[in-house]
PDB file of C-alpha atoms in Angstrom:
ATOM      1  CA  UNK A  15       0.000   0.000   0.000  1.00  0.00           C
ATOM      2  CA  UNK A  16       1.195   3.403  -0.480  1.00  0.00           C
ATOM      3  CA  UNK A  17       1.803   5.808   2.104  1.00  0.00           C
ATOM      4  CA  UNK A  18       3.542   9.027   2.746  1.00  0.00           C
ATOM      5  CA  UNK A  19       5.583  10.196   5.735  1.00  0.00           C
ATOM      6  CA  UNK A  20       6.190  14.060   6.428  1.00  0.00           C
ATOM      7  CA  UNK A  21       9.084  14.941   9.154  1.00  0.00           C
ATOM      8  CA  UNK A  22       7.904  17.529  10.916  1.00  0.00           C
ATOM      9  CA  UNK A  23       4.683  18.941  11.495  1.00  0.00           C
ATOM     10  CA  UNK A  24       6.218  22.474  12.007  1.00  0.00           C
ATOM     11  CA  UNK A  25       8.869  24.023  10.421  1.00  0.00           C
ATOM     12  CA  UNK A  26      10.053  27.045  11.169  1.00  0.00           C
ATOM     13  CA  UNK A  27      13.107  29.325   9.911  1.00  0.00           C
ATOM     14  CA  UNK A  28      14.014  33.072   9.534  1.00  0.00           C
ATOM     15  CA  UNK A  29      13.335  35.335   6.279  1.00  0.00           C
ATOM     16  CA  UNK A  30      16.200  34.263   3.797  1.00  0.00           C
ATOM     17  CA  UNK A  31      16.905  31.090   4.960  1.00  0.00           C
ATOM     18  CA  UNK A  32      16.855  27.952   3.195  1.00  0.00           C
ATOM     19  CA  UNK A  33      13.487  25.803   3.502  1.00  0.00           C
ATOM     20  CA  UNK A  34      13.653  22.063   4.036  1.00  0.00           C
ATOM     21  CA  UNK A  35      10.214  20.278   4.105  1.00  0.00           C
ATOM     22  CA  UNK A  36      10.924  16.366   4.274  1.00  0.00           C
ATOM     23  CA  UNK A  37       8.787  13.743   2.641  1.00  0.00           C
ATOM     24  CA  UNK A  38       9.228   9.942   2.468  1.00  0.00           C
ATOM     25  CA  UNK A  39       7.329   7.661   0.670  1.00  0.00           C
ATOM     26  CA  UNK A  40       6.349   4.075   0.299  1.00  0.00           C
ATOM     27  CA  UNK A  41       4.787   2.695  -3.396  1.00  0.00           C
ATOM     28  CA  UNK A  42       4.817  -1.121  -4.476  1.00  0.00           C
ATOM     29  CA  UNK A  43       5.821   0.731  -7.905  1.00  0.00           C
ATOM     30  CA  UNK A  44       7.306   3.733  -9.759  1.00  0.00           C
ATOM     31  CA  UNK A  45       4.700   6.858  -8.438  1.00  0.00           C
ATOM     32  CA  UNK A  46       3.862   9.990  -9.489  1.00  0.00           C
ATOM     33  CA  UNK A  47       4.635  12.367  -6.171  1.00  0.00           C
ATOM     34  CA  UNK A  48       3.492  15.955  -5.451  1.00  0.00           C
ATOM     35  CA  UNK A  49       4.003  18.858  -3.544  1.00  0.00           C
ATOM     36  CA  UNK A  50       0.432  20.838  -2.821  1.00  0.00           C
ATOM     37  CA  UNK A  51       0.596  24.095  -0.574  1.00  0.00           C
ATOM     38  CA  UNK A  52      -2.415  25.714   1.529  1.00  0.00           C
ATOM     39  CA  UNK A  53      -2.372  29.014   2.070  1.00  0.00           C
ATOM     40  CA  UNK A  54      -4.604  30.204   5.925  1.00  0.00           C
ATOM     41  CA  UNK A  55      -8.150  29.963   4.357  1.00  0.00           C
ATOM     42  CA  UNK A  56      -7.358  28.876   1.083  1.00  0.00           C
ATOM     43  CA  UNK A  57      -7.863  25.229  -0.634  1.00  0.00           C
ATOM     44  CA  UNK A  58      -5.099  23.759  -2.398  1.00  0.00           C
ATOM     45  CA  UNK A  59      -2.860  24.572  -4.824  1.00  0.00           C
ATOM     46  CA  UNK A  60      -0.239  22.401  -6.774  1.00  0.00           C
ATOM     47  CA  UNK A  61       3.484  23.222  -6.371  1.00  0.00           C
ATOM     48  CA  UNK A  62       5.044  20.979  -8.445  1.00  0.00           C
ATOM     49  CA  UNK A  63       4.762  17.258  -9.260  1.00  0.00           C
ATOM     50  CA  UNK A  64       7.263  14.600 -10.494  1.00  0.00           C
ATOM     51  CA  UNK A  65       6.171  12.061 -13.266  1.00  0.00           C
ATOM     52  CA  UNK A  66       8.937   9.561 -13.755  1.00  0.00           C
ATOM     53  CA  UNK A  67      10.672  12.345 -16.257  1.00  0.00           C
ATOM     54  CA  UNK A  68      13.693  14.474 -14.820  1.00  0.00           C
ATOM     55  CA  UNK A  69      14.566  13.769 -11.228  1.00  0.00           C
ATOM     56  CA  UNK A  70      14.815  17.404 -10.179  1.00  0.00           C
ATOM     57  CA  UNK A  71      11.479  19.060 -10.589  1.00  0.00           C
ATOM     58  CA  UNK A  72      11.448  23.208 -10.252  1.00  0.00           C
ATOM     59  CA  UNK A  73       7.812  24.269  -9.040  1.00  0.00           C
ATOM     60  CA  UNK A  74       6.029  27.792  -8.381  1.00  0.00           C
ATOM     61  CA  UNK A  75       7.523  30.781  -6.582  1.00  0.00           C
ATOM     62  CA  UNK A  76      11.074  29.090  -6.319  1.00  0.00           C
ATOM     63  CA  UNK A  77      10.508  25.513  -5.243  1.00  0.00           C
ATOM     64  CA  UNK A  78      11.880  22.553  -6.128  1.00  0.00           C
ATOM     65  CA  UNK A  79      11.892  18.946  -5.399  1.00  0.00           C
ATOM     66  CA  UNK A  80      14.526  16.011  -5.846  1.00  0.00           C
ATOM     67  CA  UNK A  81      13.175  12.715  -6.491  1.00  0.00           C
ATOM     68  CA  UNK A  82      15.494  10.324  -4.655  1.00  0.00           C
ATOM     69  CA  UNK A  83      14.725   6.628  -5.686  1.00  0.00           C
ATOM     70  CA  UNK A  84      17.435   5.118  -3.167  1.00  0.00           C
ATOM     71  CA  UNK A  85      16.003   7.004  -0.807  1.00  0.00           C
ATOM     72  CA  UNK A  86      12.468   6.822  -1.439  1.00  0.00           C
ATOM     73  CA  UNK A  87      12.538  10.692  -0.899  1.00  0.00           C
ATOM     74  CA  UNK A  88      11.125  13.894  -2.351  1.00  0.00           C
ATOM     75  CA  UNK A  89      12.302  16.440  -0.457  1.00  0.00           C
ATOM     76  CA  UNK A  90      10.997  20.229  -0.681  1.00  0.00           C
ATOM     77  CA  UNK A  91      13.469  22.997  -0.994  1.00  0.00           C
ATOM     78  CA  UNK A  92      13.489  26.780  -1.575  1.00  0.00           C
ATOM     79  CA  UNK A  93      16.866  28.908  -0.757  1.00  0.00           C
ATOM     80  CA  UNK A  94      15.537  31.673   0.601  1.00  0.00           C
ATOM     81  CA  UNK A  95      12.396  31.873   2.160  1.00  0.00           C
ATOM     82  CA  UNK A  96       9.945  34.707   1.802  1.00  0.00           C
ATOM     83  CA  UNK A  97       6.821  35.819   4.357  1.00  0.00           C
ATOM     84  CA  UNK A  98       4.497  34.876   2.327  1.00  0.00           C
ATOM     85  CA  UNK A  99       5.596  31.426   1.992  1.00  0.00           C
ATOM     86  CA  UNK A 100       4.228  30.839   5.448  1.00  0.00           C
ATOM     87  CA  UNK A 101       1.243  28.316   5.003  1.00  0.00           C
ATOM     88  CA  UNK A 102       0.916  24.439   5.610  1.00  0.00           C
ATOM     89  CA  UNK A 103       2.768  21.729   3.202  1.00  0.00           C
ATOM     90  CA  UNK A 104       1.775  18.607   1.943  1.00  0.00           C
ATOM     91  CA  UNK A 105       3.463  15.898   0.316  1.00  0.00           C
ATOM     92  CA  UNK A 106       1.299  13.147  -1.754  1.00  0.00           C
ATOM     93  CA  UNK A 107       2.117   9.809  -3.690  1.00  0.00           C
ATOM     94  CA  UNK A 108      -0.386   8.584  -6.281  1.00  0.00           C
ATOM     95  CA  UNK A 109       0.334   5.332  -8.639  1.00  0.00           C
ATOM     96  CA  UNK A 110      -0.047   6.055 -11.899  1.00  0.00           C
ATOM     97  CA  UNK A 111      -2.206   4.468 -14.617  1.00  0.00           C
ATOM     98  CA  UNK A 112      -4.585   1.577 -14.836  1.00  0.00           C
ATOM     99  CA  UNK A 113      -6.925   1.376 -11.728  1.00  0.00           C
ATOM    100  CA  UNK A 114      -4.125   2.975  -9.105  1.00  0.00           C
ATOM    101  CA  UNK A 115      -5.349   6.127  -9.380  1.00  0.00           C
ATOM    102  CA  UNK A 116      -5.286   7.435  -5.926  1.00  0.00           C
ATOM    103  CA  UNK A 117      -3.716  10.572  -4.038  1.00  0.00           C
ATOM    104  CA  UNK A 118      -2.200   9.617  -0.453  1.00  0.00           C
ATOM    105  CA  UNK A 119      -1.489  12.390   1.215  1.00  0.00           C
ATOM    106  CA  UNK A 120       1.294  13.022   3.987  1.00  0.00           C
ATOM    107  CA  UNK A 121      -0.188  15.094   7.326  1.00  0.00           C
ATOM    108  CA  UNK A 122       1.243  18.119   6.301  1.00  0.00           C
ATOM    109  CA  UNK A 123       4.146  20.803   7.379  1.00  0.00           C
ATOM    110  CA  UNK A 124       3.057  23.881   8.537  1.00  0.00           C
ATOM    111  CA  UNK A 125       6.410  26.195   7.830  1.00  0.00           C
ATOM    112  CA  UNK A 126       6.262  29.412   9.821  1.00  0.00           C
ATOM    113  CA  UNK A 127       8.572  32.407   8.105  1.00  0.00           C
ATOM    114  CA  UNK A 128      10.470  35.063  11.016  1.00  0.00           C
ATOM    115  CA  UNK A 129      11.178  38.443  10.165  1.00  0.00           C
TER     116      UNK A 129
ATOM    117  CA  UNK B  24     -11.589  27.494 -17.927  1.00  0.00           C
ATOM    118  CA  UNK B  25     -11.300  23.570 -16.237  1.00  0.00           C
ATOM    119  CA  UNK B  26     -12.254  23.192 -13.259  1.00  0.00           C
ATOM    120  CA  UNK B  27     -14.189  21.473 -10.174  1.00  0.00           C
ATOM    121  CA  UNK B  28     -16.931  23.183  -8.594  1.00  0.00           C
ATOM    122  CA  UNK B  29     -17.894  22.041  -5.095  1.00  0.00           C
ATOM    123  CA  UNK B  30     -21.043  23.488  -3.421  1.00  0.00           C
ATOM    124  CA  UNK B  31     -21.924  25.051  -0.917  1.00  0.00           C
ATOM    125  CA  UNK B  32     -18.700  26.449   0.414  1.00  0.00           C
ATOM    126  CA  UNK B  33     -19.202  26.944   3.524  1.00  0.00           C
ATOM    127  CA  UNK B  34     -22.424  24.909   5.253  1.00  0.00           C
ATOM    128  CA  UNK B  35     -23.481  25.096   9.449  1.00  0.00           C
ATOM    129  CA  UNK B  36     -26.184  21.952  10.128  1.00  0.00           C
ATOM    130  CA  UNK B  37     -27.773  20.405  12.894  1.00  0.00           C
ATOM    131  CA  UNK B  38     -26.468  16.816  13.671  1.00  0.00           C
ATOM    132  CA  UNK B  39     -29.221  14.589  12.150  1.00  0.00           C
ATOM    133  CA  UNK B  40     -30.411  16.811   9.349  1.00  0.00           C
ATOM    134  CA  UNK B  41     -29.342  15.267   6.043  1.00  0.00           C
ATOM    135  CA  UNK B  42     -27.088  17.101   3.412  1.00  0.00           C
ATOM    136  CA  UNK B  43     -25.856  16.965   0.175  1.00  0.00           C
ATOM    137  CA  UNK B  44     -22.441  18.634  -0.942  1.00  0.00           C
ATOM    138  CA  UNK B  45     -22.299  18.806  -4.840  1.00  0.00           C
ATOM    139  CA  UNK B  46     -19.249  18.646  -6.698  1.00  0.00           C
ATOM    140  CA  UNK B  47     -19.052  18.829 -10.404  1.00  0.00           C
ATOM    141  CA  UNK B  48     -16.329  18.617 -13.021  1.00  0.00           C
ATOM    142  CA  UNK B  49     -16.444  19.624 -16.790  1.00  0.00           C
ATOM    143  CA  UNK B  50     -13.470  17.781 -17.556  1.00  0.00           C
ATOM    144  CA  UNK B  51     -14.412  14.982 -18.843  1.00  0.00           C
ATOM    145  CA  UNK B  52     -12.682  12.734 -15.933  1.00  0.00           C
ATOM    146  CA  UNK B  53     -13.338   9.831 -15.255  1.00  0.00           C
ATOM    147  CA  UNK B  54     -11.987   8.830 -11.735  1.00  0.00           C
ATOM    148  CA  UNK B  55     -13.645  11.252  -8.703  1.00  0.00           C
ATOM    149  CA  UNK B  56     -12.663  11.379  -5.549  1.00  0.00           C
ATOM    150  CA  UNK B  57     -14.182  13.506  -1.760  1.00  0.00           C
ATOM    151  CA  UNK B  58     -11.663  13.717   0.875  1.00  0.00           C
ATOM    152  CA  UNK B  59     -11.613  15.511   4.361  1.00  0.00           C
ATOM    153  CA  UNK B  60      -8.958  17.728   6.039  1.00  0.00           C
ATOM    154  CA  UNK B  61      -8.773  17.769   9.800  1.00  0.00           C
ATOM    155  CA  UNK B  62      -6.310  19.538  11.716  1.00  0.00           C
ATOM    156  CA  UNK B  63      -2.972  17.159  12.370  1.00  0.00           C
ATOM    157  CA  UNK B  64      -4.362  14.698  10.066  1.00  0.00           C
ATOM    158  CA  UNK B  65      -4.160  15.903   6.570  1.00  0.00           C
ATOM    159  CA  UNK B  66      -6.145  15.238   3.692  1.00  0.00           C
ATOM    160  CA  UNK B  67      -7.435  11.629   4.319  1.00  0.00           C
ATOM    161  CA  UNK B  68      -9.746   9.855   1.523  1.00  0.00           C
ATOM    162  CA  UNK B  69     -13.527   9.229   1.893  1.00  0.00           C
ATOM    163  CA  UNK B  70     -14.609   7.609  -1.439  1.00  0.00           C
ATOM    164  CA  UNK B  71     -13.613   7.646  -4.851  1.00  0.00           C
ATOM    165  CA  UNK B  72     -15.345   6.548  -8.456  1.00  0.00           C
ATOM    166  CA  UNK B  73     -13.040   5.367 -11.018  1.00  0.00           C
ATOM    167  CA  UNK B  74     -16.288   5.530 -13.570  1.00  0.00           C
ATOM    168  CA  UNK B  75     -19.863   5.975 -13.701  1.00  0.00           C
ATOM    169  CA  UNK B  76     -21.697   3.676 -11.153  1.00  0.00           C
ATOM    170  CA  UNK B  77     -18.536   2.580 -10.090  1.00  0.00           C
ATOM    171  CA  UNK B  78     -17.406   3.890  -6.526  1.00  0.00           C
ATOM    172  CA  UNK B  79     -15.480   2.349  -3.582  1.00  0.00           C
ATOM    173  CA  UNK B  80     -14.340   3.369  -0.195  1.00  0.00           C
ATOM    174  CA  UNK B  81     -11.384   5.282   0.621  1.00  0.00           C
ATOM    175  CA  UNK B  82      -9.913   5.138   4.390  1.00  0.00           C
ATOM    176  CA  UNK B  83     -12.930   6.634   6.466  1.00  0.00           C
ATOM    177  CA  UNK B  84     -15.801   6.153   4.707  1.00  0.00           C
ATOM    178  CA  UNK B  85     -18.150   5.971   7.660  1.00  0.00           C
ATOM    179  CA  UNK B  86     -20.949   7.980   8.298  1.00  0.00           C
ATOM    180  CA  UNK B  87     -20.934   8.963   3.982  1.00  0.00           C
ATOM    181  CA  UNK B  88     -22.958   8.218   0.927  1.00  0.00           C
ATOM    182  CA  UNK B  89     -21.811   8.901  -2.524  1.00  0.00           C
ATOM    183  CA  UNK B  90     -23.340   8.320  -5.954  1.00  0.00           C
ATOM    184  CA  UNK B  91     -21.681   8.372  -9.719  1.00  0.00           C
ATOM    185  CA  UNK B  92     -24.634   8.469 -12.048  1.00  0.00           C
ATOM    186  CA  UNK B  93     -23.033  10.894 -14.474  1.00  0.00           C
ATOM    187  CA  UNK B  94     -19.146  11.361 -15.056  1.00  0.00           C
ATOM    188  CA  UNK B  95     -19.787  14.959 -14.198  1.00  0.00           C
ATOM    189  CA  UNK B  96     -21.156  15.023 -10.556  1.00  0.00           C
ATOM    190  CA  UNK B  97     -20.061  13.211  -7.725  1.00  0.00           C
ATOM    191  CA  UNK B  98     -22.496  14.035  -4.696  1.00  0.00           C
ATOM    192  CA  UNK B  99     -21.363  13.696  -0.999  1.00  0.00           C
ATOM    193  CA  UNK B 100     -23.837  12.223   1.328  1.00  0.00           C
ATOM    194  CA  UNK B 101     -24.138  12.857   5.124  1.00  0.00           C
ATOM    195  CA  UNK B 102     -27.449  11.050   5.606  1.00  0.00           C
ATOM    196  CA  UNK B 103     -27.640  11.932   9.802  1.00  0.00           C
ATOM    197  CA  UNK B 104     -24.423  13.885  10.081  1.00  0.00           C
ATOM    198  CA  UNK B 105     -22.693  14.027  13.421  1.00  0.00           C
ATOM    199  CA  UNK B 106     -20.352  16.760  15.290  1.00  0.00           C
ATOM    200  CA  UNK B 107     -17.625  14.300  14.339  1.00  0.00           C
ATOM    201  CA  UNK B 108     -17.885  15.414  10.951  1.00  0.00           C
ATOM    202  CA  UNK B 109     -17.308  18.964  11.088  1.00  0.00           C
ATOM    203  CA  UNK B 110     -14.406  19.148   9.006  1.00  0.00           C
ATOM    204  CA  UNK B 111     -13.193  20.777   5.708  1.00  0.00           C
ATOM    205  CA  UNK B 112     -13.973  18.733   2.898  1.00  0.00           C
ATOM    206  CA  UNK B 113     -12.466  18.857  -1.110  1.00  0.00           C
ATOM    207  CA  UNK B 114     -13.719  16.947  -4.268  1.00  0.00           C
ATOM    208  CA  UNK B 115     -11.255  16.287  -7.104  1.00  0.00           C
ATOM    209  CA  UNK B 116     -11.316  15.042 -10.437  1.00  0.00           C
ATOM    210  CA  UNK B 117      -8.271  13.347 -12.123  1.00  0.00           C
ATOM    211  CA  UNK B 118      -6.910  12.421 -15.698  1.00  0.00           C
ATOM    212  CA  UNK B 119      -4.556   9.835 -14.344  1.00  0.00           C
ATOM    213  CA  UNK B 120      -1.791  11.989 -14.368  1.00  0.00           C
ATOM    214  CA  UNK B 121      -2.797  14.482 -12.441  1.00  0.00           C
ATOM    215  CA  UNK B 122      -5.511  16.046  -9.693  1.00  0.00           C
ATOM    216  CA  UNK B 123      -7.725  19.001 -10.216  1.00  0.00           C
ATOM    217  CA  UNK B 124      -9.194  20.240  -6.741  1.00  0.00           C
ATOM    218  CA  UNK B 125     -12.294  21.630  -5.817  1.00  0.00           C
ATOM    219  CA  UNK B 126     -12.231  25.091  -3.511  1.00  0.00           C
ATOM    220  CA  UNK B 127     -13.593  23.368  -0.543  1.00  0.00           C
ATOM    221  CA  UNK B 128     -16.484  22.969   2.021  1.00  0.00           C
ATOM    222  CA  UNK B 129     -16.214  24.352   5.624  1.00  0.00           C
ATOM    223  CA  UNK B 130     -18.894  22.121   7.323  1.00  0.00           C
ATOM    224  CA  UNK B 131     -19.824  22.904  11.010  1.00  0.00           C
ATOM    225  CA  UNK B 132     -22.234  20.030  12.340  1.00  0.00           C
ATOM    226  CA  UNK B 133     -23.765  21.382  15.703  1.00  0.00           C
TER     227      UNK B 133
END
């Protein structure tokens, strides 16, 4: 069965510094994974996604993601982190094709940004 | 423009009182899904429809009705709802490759 795992259910760093949201995952075989953020109030919106093309995925407003097979990882990074990039996280794993088609999600990261 | 349209968005009821939240999708998918959001927990899966009249249960289906008898809609049922079901709920449509989301319900069962 497939199953995500986020590290951390807070995260929080200063204004500029690098973000690091941490996602494992578990799939029987090769998945498609995403990174979805919620703003306060807001549903959700997709940040980026990997689909078995190039390992290192670049998302919206400066994210990216490495898809680590040996690892079963897909971390989230951004450099330098911004205020507004304050809002909750979540990692999700779906198989792809044929009947397999559904989105686990991970609990979620809620990143707080310091002035 | 694509997209999935959930209704109403926001919804107060009165445990036992049976409700409906719509959710529609002009994109031609043909797998569904309804999941709810609770605080700590995530997005966890209620049911999902990989086809007309075809529909199954996700990981807490209890206390929840759904139906599939157009591709387009994909109704959420809370025949007596409960304060345990206050929650935020989403409905989203997917191509197999990807997930299109709903904007959400804010349900407050009192």
């Amino acid at each position: 069965a497939q199953s995500v795992t986020q590290l951390g259910s807070h995260v929080s760093v200063s204004e500029g510094a690098l973000v690091l949201l941490r996602c494992n995952y578990s799939s029987s075989v090769p998945p498609y994974l995403f990174w979805y953020v919620q703003y306060p109030n807001q549903g959700l919106q997709l940040l980026l996604k990997y689909t078995s093309a190039a390992t290192l995925v670049k998302g919206i407003n400066g994210f990216e993601a490495e898809f680590k097979k040996s690892e079963t990882s897909f971390h989230l990074t951004k450099p330098s982190a911004h205020m507004s990039d304050a809002a909750e996280y979540f990692c999700a794993v779906m198989n792809y094709g044929g009947s397999q088609g559904n989105l686990i999600f991970g609990k979620g990261t809620k990143l707080s940004v310091k002035p | 423009e694509a997209q999935v349209t959930q209704n109403p968005r926001y919804l107060i009821t009165v445990t036992g009182k049976k409700l409906t939240v719509t959710c529609s999708q002009n994109m031609n998918h043909e797998y569904m899904s309804w999941y709810r959001q609770d605080p700590g927990l995530g997005l966890r899966q209620i049911y999902y429809s990989m086809n007309v009249e075809v529909t199954d249960k996700g990981d807490v289906p209890e206390g929840y009705k759904v139906s599939r008898k157009e591709k387009r809609n994909f109704p959420l049922i809370l025949e007596s709802p409960s304060p345990n079901q206050t929650s935020l709920y989403f409905c989203a449509s997917s191509s197999g490759r990807g997930y299109t989301f709903g904007s959400g319900t804010r349900l407050t069962v009192v």
